[in-house]
Coordinates of C-alpha atoms in Angstrom, one line a residue:
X1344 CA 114.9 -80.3 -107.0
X1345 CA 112.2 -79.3 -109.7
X1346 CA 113.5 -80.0 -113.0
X1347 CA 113.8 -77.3 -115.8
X1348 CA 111.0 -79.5 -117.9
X1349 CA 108.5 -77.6 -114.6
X1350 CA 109.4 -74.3 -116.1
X1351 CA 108.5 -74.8 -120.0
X1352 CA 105.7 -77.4 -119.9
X1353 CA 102.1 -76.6 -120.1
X1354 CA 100.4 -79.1 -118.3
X1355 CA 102.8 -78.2 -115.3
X1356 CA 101.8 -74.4 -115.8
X1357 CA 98.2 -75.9 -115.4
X1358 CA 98.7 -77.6 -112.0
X1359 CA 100.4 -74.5 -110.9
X1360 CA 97.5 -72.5 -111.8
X1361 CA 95.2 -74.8 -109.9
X1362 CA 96.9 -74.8 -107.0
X1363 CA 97.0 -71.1 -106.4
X1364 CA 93.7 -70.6 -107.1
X1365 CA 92.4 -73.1 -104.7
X1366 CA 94.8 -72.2 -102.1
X1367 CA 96.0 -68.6 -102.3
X1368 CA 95.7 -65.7 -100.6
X1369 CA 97.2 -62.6 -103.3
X1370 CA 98.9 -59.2 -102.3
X1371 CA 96.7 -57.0 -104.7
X1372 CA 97.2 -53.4 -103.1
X1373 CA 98.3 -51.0 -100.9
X1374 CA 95.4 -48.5 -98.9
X1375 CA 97.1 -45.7 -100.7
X1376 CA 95.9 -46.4 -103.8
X1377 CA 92.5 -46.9 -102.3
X1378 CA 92.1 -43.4 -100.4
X1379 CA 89.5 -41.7 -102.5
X1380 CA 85.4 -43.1 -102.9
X1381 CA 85.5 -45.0 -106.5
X1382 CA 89.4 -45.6 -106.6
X1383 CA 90.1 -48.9 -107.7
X1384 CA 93.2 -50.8 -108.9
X1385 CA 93.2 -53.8 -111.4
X1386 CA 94.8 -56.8 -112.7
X1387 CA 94.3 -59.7 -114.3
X1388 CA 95.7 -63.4 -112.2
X1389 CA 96.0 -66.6 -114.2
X1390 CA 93.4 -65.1 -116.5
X1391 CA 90.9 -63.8 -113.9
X1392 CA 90.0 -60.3 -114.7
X1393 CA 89.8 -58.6 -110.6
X1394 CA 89.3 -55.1 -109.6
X1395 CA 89.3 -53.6 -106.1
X1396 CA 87.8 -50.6 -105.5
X1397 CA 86.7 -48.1 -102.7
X1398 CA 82.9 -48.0 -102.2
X1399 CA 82.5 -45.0 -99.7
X1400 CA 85.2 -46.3 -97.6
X1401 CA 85.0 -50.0 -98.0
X1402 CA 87.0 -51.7 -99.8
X1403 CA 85.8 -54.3 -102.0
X1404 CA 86.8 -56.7 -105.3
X1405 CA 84.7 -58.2 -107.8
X1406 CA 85.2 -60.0 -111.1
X1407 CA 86.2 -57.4 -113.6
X1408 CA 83.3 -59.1 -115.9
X1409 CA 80.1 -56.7 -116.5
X1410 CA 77.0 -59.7 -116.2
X1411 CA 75.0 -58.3 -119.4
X1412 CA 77.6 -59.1 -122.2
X1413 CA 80.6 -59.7 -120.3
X1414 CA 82.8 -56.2 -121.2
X1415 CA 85.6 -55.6 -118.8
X1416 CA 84.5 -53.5 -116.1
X1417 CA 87.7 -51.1 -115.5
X1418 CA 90.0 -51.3 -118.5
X1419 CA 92.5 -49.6 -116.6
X1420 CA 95.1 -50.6 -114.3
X1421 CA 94.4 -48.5 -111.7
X1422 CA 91.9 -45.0 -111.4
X1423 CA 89.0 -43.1 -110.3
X1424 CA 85.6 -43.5 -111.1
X1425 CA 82.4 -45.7 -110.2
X1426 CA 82.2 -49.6 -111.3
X1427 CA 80.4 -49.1 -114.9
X1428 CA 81.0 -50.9 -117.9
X1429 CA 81.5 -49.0 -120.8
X1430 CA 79.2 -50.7 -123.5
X1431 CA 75.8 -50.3 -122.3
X1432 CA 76.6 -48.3 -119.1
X1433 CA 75.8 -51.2 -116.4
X1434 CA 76.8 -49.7 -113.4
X1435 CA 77.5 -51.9 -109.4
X1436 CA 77.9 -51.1 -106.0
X1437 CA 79.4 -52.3 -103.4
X1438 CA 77.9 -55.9 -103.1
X1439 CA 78.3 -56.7 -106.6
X1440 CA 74.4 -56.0 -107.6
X1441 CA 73.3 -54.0 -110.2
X1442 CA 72.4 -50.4 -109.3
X1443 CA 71.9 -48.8 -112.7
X1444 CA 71.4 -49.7 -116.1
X1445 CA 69.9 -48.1 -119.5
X1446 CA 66.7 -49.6 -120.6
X1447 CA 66.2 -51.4 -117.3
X1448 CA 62.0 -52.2 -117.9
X1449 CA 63.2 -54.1 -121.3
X1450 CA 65.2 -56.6 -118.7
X1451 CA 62.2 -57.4 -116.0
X1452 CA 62.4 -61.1 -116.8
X1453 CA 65.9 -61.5 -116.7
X1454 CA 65.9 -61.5 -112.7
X1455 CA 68.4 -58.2 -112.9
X1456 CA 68.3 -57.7 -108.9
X1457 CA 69.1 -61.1 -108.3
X1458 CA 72.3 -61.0 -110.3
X1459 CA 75.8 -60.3 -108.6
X1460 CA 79.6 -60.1 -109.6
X1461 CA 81.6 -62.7 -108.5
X1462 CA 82.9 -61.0 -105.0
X1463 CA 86.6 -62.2 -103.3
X1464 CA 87.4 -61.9 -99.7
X1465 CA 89.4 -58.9 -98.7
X1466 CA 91.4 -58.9 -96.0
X1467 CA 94.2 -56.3 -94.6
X1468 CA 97.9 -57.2 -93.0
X1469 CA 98.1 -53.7 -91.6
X1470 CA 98.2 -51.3 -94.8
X1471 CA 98.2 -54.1 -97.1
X1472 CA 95.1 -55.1 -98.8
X1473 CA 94.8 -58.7 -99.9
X1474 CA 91.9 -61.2 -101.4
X1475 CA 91.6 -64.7 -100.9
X1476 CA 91.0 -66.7 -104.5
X1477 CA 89.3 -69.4 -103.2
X1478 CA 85.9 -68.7 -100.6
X1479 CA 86.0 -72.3 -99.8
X1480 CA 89.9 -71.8 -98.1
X1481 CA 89.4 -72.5 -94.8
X1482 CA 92.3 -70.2 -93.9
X1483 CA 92.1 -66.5 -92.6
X1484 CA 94.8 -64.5 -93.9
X1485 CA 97.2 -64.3 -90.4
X1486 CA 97.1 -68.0 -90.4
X1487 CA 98.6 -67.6 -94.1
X1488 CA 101.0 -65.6 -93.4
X1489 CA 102.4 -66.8 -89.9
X1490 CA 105.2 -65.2 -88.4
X1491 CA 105.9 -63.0 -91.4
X1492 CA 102.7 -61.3 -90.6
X1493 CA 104.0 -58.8 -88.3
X1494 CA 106.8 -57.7 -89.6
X1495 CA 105.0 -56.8 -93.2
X1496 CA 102.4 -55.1 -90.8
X1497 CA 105.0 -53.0 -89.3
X1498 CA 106.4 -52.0 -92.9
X1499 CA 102.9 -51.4 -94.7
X1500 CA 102.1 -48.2 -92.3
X1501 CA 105.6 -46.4 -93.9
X1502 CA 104.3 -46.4 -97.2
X1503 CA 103.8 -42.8 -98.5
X1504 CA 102.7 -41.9 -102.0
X1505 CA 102.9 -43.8 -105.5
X1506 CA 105.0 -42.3 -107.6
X1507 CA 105.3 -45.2 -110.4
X1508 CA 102.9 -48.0 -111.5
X1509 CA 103.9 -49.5 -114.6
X1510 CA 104.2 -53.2 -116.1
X1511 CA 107.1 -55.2 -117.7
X1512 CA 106.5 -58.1 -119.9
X1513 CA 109.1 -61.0 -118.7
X1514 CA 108.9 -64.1 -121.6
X1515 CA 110.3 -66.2 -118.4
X1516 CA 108.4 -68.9 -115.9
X1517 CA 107.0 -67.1 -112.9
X1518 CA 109.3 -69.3 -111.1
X1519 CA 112.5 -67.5 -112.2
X1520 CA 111.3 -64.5 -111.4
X1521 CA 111.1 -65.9 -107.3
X1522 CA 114.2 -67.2 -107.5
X1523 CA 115.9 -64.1 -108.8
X1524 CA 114.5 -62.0 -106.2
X1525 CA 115.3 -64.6 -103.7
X1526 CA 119.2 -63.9 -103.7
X1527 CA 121.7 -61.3 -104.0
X1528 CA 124.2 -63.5 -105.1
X1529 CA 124.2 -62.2 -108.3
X1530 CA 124.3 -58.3 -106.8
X1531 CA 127.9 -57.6 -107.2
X1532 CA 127.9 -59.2 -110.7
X1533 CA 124.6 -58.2 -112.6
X1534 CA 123.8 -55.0 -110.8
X1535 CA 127.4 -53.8 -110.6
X1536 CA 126.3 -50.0 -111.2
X1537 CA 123.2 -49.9 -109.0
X1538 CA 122.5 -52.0 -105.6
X1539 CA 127.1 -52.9 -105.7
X1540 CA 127.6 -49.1 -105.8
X1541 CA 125.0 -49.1 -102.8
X1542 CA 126.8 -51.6 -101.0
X1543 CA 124.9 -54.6 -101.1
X1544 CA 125.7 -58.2 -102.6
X1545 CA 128.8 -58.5 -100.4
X1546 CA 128.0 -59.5 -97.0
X1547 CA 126.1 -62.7 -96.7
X1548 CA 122.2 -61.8 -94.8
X1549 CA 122.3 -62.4 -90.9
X1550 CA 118.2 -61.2 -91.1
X1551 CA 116.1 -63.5 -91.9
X1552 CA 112.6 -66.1 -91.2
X1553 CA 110.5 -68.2 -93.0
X1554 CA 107.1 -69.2 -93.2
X1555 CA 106.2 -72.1 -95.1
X1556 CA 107.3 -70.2 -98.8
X1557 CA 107.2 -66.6 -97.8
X1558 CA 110.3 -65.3 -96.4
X1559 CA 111.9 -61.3 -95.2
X1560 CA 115.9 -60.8 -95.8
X1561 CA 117.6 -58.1 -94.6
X1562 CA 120.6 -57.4 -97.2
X1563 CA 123.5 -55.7 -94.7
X1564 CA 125.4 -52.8 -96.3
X1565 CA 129.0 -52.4 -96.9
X1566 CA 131.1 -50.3 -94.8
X1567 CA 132.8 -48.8 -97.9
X1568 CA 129.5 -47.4 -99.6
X1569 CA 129.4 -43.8 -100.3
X1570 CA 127.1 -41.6 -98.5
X1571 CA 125.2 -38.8 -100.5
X1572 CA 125.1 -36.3 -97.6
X1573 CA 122.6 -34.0 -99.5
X1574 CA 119.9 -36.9 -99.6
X1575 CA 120.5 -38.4 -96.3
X1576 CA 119.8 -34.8 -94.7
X1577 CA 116.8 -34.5 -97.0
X1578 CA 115.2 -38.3 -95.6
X1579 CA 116.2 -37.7 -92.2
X1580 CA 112.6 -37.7 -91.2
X1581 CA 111.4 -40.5 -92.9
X1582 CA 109.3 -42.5 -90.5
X1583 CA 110.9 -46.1 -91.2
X1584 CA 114.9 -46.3 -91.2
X1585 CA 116.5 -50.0 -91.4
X1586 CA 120.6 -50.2 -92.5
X1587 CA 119.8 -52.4 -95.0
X1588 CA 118.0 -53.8 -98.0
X1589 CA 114.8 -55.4 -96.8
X1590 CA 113.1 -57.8 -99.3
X1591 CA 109.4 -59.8 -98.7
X1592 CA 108.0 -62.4 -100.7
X1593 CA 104.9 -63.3 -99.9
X1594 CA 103.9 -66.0 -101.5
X1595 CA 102.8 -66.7 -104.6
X1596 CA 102.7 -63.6 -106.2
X1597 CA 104.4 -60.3 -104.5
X1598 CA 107.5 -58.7 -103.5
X1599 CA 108.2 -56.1 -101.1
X1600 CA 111.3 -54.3 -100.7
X1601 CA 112.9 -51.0 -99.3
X1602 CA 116.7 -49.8 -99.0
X1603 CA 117.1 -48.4 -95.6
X1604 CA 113.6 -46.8 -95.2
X1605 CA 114.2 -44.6 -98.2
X1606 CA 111.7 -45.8 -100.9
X1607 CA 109.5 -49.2 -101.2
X1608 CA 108.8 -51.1 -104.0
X1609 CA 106.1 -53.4 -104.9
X1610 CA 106.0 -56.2 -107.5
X1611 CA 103.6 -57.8 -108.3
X1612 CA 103.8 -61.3 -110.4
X1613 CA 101.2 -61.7 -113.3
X1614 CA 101.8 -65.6 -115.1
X1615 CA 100.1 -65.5 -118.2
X1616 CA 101.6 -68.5 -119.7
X1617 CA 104.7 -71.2 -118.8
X1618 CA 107.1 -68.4 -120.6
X1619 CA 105.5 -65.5 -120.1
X1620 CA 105.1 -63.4 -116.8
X1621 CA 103.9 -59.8 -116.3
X1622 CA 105.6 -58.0 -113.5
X1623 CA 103.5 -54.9 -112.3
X1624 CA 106.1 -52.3 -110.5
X1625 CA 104.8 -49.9 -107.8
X1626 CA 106.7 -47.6 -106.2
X1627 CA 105.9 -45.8 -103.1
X1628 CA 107.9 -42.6 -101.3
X1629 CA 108.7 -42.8 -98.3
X1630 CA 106.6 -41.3 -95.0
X1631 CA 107.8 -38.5 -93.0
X1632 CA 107.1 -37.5 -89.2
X1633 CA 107.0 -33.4 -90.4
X1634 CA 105.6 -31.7 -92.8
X1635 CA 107.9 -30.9 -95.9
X1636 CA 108.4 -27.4 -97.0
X1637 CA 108.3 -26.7 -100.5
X1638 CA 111.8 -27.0 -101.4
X1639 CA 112.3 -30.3 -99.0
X1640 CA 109.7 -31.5 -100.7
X1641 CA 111.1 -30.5 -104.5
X1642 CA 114.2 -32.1 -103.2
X1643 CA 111.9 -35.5 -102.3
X1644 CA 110.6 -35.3 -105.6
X1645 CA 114.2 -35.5 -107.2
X1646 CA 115.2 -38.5 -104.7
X1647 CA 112.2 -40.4 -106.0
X1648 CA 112.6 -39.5 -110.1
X1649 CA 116.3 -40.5 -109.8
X1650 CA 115.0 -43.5 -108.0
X1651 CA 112.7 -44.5 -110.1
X1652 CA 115.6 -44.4 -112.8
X1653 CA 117.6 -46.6 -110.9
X1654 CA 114.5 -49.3 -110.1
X1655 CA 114.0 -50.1 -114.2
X1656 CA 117.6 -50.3 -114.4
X1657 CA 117.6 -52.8 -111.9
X1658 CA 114.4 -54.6 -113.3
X1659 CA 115.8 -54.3 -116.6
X1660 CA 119.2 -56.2 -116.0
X1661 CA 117.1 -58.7 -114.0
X1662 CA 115.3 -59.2 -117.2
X1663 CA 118.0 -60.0 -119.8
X1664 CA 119.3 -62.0 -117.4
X1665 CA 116.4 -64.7 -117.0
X1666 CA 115.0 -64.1 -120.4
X1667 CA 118.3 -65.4 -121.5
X1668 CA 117.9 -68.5 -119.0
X1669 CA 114.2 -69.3 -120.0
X1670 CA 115.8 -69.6 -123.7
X1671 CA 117.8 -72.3 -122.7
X1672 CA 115.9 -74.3 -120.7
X1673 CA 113.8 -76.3 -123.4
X1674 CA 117.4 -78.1 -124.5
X1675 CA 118.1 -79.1 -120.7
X1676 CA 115.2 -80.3 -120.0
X1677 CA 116.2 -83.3 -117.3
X1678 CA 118.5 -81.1 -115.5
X1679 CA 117.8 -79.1 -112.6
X1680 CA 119.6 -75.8 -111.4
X1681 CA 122.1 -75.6 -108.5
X1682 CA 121.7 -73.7 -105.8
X1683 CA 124.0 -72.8 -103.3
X1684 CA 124.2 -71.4 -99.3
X1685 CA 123.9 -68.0 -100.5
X1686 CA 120.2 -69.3 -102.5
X1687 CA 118.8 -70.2 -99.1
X1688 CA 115.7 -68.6 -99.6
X1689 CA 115.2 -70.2 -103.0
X1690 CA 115.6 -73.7 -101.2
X1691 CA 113.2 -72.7 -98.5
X1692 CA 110.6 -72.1 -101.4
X1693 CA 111.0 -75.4 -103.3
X1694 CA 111.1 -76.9 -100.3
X1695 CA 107.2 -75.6 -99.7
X1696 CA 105.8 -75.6 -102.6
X1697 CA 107.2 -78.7 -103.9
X1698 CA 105.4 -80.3 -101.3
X1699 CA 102.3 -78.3 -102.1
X1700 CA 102.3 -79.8 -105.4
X1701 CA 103.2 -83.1 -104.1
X1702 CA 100.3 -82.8 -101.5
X1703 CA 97.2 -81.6 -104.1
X1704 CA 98.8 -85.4 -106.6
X1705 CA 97.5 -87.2 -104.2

């Protein structure tokens, strides 16, 4: 099992680092945020500044660098408006060239048509927009994802909305993060007044699969939960329904997750340093199969503030939580954590990418 020494050293960080960008394909979006010519979303992965944007209908990402004095492109996290950098107005299109610029005689010898932003493969798993890091990964993205392709397929196409986008600074390993997500054994405990009250944490998962480290769990629900007739009425005719808590990873970088069709999250992992992680948080509403009138859809818009409430409650207990481990790990450094049955996904993880690490030594 990894040692705690693999969540504070540098020079582990580093491998890390090198292995996902050599090997990875990365959850970046959903097409929602993507609708409109010149949306784009963007982040920044292991220290490469990435946007993805909407040119006219295709979508495309490119190094967030502009190529005359290397400015970030889209400061931004996410918006609307076309691919120009700010300093001297250096504006792209859609395959990375150079379509406007100030001044643009002065530049003649500097070969301007000939120069392109670094592009990234996109690729979809139904309304899930992903780019591969790496050109030279001889990999198309269903062959990444395996079995768990369909079933995030199935899920994307439910999304409605954004209604939050947002990031939280964790001073924790990136691989803490995983392994919280990766278990609800601490439900009942840490998140007593949120997913407990809900009814989840109790009942060990009898939903699950696996390929190589991404992994789907459905959470079931307690019999003794409290329904909230008012809301249920209200989501009725939401397009996905499941009875429980459904939670992706896909590996490296993202989690998906919904609670019974009502609301899907999206984080989104950002490693910045051995101790430090970003977590973007997304969430979308939920689809419906009618129209809403105006005071069903006042009564969605309620639903989704209180849930929004509830989400950085959640995210936030999460956080104390591991912040508190990371501080103790640089005095146990030769020990390793235990897991347990009820951490089966978490084994299922290390059990991949352990290898992977093992595998790139070589």
């Amino acid at each position: 099992m990894t040692k705690n020494l693999n969540y504070i050293d540098e020079a582990v960080y580093q491998k890390e680092k090198s292995l996902f960008l050599e090997e990875s394909w990365i959850l970046v979006a959903h097409k929602n945020e993507l609708l409109n010519n010149n949306d784009f979303v963007t982040f920044e992965y292991f220290g490469n500044k990435i946007f993805v944007q909407n040119y006219n209908g295709a979508i495309k990402s490119f190094q967030n660098v502009c190529l005359h004095r290397f400015n970030t492109i889209h400061e931004e996290p996410y918006g609307n408006r076309v691919s120009s950098c700010l300093y001297h107005n250096w504006t792209y299109g859609k395959k990375g060239n150079v379509i406007g610029l100030m001044c643009r005689n002065s530049f003649e010898k500097d070969n301007i048509n000939e120069l392109r932003l670094k592009e990234y493969e996109v690729d979809y798993c139904g309304d899930f927009v992903f780019i591969k890091l790496n050109n030279e990964l001889d990999q198309n993205l269903e062959e990444y994802l395996g079995n768990i392709f369909v079933p995030l397929q199935e899920i994307s196409i439910h999304f409605g909305s954004k209604t939050i986008d947002y990031t939280i600074e964790h001073k924790v390993n990136w691989k803490l993060l995983v392994e919280n997500v990766l278990e609800c054994y601490h439900c009942t405990s840490v998140h007593e007044n949120s997913f407990a009250k809900m009814g989840f944490g109790s009942i060990a998962p009898e939903k699950f699969d696996f390929f190589d480290a991404h992994s789907w769990c459905e959470f079931p629900k307690g019999e003794s939960a409290k329904q909230n007739k008012i809301i249920e009425k209200s989501l009725a005719s939401r397009t996905f329904k499941t009875q429980g808590y459904l939670h992706f990873y896909i590996y490296p970088n993202a989690f998906i997750s919904s609670v019974e069709g009502k609301g899907f999250y999206f984080g989104f992992m950002l490693p910045e340093s051995p101790s430090k992680t970003n977590l973007r948080v997304r969430y979308f509403s939920p689809k419906f199969d009618k129209e809403l009138s105006e005071s069903e859809q006042n009564i969605i818009d309620f639903i989704n503030n209180s849930t929004n409430e509830s989400l950085d409650l959640v995210l936030n207990e999460d956080k104390k939580i591991v912040e508190n481990i990371q501080t103790n790990l640089v005095n146990f450094k030769d020990s390793s954590p235990i897991f347990g049955d009820e951490e089966f996904r978490i084994l299922k993880f290390y059990e991949y990418f352990n290898a992977k690490k093992e595998l790139k030594e070589i």
